[in-house]
N, CA, C and O of each residue as an XYZ file, in Angstrom:
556
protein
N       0.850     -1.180      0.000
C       0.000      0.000      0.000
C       0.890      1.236      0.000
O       1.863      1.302      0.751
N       0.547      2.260     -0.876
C       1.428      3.545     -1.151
C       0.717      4.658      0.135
O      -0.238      4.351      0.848
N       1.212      5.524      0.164
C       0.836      6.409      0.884
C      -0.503      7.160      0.799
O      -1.157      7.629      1.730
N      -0.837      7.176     -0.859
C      -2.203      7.630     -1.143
C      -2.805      6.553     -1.712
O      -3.246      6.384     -2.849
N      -2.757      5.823     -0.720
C      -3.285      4.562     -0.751
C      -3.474      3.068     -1.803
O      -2.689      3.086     -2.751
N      -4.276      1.981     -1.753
C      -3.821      0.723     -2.541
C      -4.462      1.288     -3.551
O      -5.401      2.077     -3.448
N      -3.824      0.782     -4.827
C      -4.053      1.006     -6.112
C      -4.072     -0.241     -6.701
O      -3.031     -0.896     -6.646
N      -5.281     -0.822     -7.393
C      -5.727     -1.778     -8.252
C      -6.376     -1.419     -9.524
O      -7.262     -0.599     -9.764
N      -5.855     -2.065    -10.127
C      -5.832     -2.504    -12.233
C      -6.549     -3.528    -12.410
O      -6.140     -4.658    -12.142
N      -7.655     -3.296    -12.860
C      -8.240     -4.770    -13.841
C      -8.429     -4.309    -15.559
O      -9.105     -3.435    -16.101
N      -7.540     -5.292    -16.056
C      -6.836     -5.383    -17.272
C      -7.208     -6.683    -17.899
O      -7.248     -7.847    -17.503
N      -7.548     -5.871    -19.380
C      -7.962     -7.339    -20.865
C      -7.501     -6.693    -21.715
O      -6.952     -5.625    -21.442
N      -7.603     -7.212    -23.140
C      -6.767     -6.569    -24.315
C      -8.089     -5.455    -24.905
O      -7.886     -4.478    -25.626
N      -9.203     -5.827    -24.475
C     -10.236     -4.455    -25.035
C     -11.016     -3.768    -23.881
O     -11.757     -2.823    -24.152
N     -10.900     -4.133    -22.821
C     -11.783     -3.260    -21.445
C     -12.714     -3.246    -22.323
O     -13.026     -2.179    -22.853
N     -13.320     -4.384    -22.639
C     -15.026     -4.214    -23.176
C     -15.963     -5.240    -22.133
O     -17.193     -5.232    -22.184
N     -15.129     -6.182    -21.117
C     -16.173     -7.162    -20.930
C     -16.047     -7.419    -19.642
O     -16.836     -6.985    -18.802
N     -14.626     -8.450    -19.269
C     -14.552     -8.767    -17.847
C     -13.695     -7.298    -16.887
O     -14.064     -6.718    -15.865
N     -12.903     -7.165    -17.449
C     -12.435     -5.659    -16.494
C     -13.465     -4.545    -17.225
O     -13.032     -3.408    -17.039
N     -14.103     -4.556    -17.625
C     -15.114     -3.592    -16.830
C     -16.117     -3.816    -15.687
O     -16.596     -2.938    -14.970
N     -16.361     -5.171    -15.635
C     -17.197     -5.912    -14.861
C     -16.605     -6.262    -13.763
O     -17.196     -6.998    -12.973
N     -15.325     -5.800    -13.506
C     -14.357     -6.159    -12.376
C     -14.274     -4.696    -11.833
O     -14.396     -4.552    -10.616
N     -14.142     -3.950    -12.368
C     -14.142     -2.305    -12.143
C     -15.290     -1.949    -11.390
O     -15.269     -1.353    -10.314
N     -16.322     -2.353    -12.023
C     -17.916     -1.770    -11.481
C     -17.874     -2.711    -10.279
O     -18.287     -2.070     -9.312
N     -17.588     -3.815     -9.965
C     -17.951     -4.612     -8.532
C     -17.181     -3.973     -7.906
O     -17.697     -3.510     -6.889
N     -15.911     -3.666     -8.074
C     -14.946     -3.137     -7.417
C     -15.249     -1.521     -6.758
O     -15.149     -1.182     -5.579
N     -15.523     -0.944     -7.571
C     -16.371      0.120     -7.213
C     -17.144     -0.239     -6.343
O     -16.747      0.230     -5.277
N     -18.241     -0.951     -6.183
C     -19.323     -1.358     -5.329
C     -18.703     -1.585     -4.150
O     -18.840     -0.720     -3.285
N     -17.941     -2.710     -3.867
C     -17.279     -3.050     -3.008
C     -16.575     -1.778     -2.084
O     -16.773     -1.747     -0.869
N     -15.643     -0.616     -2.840
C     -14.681      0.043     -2.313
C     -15.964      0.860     -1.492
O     -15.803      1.029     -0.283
N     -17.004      1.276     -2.013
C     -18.134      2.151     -1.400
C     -18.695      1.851     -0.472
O     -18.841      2.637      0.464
N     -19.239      0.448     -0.468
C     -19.579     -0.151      0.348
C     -18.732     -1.079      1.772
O     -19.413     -1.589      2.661
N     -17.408     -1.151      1.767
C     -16.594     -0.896      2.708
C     -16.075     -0.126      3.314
O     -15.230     -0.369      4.176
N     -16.499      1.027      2.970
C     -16.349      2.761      3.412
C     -14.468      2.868      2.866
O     -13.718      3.252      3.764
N     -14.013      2.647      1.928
C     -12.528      2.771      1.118
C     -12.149      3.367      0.220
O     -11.136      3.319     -0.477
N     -13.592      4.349      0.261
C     -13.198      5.278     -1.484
C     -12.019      6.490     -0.938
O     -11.761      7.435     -1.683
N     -11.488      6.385      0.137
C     -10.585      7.272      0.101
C      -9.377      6.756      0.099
O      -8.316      7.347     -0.108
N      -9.633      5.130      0.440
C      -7.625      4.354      0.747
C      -7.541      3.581     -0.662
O      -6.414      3.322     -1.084
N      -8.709      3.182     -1.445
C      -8.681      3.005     -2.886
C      -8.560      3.144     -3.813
O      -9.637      3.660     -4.111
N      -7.736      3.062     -5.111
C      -7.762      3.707     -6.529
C      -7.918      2.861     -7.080
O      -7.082      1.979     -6.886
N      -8.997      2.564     -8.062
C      -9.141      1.896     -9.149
C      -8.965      2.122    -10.438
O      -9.705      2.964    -10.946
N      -8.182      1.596    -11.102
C      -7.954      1.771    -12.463
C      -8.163      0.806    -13.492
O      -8.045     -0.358    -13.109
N      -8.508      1.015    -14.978
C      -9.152     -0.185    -15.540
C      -8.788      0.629    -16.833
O      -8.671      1.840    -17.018
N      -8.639     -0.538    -17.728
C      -8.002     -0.476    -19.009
C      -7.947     -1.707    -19.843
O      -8.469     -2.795    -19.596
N      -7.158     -1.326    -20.973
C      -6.995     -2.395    -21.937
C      -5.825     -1.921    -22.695
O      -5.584     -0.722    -22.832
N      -4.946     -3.061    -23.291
C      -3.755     -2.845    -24.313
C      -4.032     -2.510    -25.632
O      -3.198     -1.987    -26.371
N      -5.689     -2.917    -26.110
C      -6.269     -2.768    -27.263
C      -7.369     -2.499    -27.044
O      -8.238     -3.354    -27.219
N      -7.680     -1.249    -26.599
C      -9.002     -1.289    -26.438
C      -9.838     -1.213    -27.521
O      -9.463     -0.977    -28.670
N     -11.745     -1.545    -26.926
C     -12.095     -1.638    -28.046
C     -13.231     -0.465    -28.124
O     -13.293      0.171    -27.072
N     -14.178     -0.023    -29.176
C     -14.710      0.777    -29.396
C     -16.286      0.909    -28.311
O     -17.211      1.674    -28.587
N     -16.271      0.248    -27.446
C     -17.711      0.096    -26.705
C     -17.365     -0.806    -25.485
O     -16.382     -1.516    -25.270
N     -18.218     -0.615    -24.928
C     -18.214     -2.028    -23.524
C     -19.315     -3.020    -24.410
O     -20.256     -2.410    -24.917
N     -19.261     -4.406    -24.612
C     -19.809     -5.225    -24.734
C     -21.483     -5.243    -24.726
O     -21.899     -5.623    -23.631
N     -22.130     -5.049    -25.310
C     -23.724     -5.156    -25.354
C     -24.148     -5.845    -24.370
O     -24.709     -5.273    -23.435
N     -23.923     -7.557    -24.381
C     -24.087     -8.374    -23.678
C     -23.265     -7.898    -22.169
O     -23.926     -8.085    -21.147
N     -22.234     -7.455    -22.047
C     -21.709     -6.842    -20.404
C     -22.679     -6.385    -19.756
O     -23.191     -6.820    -18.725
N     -23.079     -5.001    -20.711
C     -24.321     -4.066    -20.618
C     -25.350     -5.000    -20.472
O     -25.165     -4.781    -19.275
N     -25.961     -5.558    -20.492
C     -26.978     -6.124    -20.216
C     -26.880     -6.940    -19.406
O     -27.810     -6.700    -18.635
N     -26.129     -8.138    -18.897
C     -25.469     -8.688    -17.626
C     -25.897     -7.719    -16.272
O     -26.780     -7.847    -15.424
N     -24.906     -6.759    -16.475
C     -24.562     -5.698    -15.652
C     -26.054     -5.004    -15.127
O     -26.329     -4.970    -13.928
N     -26.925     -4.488    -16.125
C     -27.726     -4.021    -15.854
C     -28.906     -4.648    -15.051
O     -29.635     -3.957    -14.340
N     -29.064     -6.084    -15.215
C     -29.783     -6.961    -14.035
C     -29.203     -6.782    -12.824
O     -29.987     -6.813    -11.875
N     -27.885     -6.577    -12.543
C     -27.229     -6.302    -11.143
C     -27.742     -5.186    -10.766
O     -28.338     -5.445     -9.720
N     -27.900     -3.716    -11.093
C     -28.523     -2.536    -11.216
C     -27.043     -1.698    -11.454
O     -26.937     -0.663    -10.796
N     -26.080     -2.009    -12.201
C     -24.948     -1.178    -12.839
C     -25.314     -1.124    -14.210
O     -25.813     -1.926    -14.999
N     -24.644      0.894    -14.304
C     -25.394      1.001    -15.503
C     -23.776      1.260    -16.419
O     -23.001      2.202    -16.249
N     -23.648      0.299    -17.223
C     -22.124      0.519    -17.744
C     -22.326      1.186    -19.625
O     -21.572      1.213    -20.596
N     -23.517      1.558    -19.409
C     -24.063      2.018    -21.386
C     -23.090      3.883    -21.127
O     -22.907      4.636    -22.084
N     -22.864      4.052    -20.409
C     -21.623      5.841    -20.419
C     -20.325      5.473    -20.251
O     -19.551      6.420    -20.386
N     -19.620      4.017    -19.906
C     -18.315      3.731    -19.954
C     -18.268      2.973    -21.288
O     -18.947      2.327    -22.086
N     -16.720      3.580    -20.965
C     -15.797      3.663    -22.765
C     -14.441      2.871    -22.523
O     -13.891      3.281    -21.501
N     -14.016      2.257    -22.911
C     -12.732      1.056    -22.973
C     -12.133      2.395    -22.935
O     -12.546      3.431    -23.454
N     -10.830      2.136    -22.056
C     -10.016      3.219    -22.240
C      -8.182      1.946    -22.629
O      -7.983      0.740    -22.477
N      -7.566      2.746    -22.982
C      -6.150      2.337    -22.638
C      -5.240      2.409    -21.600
O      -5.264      3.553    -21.147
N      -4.142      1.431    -20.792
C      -3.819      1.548    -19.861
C      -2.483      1.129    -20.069
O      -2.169      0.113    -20.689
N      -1.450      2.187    -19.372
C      -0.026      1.969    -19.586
C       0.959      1.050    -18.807
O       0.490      0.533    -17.793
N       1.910      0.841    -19.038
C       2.452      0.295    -18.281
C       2.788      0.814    -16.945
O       2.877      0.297    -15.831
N       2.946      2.010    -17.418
C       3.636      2.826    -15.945
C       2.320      2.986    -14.649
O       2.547      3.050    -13.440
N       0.933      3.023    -15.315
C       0.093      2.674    -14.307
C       0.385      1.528    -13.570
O       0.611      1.580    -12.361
N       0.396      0.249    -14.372
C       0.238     -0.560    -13.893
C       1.351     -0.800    -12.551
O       1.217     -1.234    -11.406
N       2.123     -0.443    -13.093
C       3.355     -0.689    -12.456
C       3.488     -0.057    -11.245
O       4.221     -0.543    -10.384
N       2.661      1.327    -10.996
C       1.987      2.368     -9.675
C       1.325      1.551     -8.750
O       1.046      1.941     -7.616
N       0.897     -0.259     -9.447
C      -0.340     -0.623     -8.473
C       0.119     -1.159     -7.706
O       1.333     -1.289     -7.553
N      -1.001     -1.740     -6.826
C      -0.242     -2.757     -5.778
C      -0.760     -4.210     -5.894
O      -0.286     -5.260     -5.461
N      -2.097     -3.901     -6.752
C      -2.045     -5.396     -7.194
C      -2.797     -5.415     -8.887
O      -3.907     -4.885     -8.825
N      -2.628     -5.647     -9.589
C      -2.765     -5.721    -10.976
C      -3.720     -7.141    -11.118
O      -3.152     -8.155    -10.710
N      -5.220     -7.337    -11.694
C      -5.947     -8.435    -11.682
C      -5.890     -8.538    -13.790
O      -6.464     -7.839    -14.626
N      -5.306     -9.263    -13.888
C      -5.615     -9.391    -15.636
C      -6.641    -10.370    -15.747
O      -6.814    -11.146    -14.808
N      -7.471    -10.449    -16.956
C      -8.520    -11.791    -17.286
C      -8.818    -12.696    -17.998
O      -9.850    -13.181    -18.463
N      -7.258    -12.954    -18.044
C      -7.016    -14.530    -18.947
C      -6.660    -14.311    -20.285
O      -6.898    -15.189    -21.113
N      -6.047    -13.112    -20.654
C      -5.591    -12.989    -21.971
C      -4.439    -11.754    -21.794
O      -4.334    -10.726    -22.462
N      -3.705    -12.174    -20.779
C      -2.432    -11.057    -21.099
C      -1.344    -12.203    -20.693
O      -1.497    -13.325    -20.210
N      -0.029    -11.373    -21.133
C       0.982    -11.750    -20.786
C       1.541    -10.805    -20.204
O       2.771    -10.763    -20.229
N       0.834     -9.842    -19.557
C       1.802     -9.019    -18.623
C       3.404     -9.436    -18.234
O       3.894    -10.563    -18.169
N       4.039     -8.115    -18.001
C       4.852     -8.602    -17.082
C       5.612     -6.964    -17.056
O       6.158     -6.278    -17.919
N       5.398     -6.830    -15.992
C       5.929     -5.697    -15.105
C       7.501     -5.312    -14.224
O       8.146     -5.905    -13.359
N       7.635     -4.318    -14.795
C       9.264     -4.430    -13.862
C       8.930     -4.229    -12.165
O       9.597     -4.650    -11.220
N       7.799     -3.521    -12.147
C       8.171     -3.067    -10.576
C       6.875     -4.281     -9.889
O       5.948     -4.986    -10.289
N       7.715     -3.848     -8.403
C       7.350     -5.031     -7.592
C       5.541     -4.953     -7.068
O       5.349     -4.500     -5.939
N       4.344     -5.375     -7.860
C       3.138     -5.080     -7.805
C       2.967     -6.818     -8.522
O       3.494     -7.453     -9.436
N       1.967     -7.041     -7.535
C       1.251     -8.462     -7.138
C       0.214     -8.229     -8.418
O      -0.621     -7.325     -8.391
N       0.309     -8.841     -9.171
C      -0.226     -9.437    -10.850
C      -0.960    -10.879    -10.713
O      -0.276    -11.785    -10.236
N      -1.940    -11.089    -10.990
C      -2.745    -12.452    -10.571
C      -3.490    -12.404    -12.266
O      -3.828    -11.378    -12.855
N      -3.575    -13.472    -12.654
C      -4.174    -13.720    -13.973
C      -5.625    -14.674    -13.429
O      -5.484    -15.782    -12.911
N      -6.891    -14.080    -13.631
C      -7.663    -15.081    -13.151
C      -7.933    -15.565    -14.186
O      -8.739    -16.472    -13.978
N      -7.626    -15.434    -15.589
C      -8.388    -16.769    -16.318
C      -9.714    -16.742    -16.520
O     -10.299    -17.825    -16.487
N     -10.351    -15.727    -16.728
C     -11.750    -15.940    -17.108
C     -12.185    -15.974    -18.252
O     -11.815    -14.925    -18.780
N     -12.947    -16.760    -19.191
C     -13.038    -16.595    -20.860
C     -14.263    -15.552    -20.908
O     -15.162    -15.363    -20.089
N     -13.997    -14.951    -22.121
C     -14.298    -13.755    -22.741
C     -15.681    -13.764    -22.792
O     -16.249    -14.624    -23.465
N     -16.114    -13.185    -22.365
C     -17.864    -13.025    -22.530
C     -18.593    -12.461    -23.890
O     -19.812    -12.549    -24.035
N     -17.619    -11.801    -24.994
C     -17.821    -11.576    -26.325
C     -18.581    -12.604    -27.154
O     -17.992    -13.458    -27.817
N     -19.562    -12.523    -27.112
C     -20.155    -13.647    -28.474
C     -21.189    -14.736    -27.837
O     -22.132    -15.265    -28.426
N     -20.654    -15.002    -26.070
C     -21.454    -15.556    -25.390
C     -23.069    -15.412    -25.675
O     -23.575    -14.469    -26.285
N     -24.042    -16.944    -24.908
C     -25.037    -16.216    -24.622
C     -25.366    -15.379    -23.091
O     -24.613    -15.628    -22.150
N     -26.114    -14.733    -22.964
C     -26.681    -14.391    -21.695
C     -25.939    -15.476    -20.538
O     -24.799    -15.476    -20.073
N     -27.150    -16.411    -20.295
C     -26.489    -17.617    -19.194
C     -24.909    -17.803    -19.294
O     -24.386    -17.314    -18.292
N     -24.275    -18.175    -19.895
C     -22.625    -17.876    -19.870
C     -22.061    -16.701    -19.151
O     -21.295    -16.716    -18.187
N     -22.734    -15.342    -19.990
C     -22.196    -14.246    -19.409
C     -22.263    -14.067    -18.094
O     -21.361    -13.526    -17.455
N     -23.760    -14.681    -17.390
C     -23.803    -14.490    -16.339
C     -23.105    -15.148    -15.100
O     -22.977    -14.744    -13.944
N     -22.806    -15.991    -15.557
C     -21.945    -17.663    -14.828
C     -20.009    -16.472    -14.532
O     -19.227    -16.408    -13.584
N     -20.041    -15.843    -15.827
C     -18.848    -15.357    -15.805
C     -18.535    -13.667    -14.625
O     -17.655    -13.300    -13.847
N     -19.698    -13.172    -15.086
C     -20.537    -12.405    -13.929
C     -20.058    -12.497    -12.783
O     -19.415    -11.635    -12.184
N     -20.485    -14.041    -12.260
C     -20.552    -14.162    -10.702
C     -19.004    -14.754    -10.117
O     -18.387    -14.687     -9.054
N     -18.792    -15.341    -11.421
C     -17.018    -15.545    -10.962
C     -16.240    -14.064    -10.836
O     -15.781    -13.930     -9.702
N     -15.981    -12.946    -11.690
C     -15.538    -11.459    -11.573
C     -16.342    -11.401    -10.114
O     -15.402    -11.514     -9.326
N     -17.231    -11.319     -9.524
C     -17.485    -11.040     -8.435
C     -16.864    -11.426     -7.379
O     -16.100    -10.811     -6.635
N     -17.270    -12.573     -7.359
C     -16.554    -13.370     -6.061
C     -14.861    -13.006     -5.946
O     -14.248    -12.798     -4.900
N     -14.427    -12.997     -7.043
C     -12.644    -12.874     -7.411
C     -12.667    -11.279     -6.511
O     -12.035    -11.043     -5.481
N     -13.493    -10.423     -7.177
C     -13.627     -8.873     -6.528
C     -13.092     -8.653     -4.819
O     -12.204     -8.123     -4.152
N     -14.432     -9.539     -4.689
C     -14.735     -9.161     -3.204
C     -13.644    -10.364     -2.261
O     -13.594    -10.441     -1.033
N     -12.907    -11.147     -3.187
C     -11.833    -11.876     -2.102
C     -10.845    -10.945     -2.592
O     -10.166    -10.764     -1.582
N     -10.250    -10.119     -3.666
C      -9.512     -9.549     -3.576
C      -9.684     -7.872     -2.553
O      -8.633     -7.268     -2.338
N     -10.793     -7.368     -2.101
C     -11.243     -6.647     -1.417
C     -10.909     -7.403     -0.245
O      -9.843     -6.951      0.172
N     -11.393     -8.524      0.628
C     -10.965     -9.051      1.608
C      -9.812     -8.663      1.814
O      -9.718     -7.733      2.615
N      -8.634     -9.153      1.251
C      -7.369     -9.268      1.916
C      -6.491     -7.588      1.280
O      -5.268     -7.453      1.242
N      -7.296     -6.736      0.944
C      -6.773     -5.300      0.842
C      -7.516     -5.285      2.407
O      -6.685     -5.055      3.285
N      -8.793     -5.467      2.870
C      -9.471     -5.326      4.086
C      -8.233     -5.730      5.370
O      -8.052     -5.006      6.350
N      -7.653     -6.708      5.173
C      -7.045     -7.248      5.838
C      -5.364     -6.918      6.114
O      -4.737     -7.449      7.031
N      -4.800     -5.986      5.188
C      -3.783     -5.823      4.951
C      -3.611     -4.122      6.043
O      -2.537     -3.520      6.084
């Protein structure tokens, strides 16, 4: 943890699907643990793509997150490298010079899915969220 506090990255090659869906729980989470001041969240992609996912958007929106005003952005290395823990989602090969805890969870792409898939994938980004919230809780 830095002085202005822990800084977390959730990272894919288009921030159209699962790190945005890791971002918005994460959000939820930081608010709802009273941490929006020891928290920074950052979210990106190496390629981003032109939209968040239709199907995300619609996932998302049964939760009551409204992700139809977020835009894939791009994310540098030198962010990443600011964090303290970096979550990628099964399609990077990161690799970072500075010393920040990088976890690949491996989740497949919710692009092209149907609904039921997306949602299965949904509740895994969640759970991953809120155990990675735990042990920032704990730290």
């Amino acid at each position: 943890m830095t002085d202005d506090g822990t800084h977390v990255a959730f990272v894919c090659v288009q921030n159209a699907g699962r790190s945005q869906m890791a971002t918005a729980y994460a959000e939820r989470e930081r608010e709802a643990r009273d941490l929006t001041d020891a928290v920074v969240i950052h979210s990106g992609g190496t390629h981003p793509a032109d939209a968040v996912h239709d199907i995300v958007r619609e996932a998302m929106a049964e939760e009551g997150i409204d992700l139809s005003e977020r835009e894939p952005q791009h994310i540098s290395d030198e962010t990443l490298e600011s964090c303290d823990y970096v979550a990628t989602m099964g399609c990077s090969t990161l690799e970072l010079e500075a010393e920040t805890d990088v976890r690949d969870w491996d989740l497949p792409d919710p692009h092209g899915q149907e609904l039921e898939t997306v949602h299965e994938i949904r509740e895994d980004v969640r759970g991953r969220v809120e155990a990675l919230f735990d042990e920032i809780d704990d730290s």
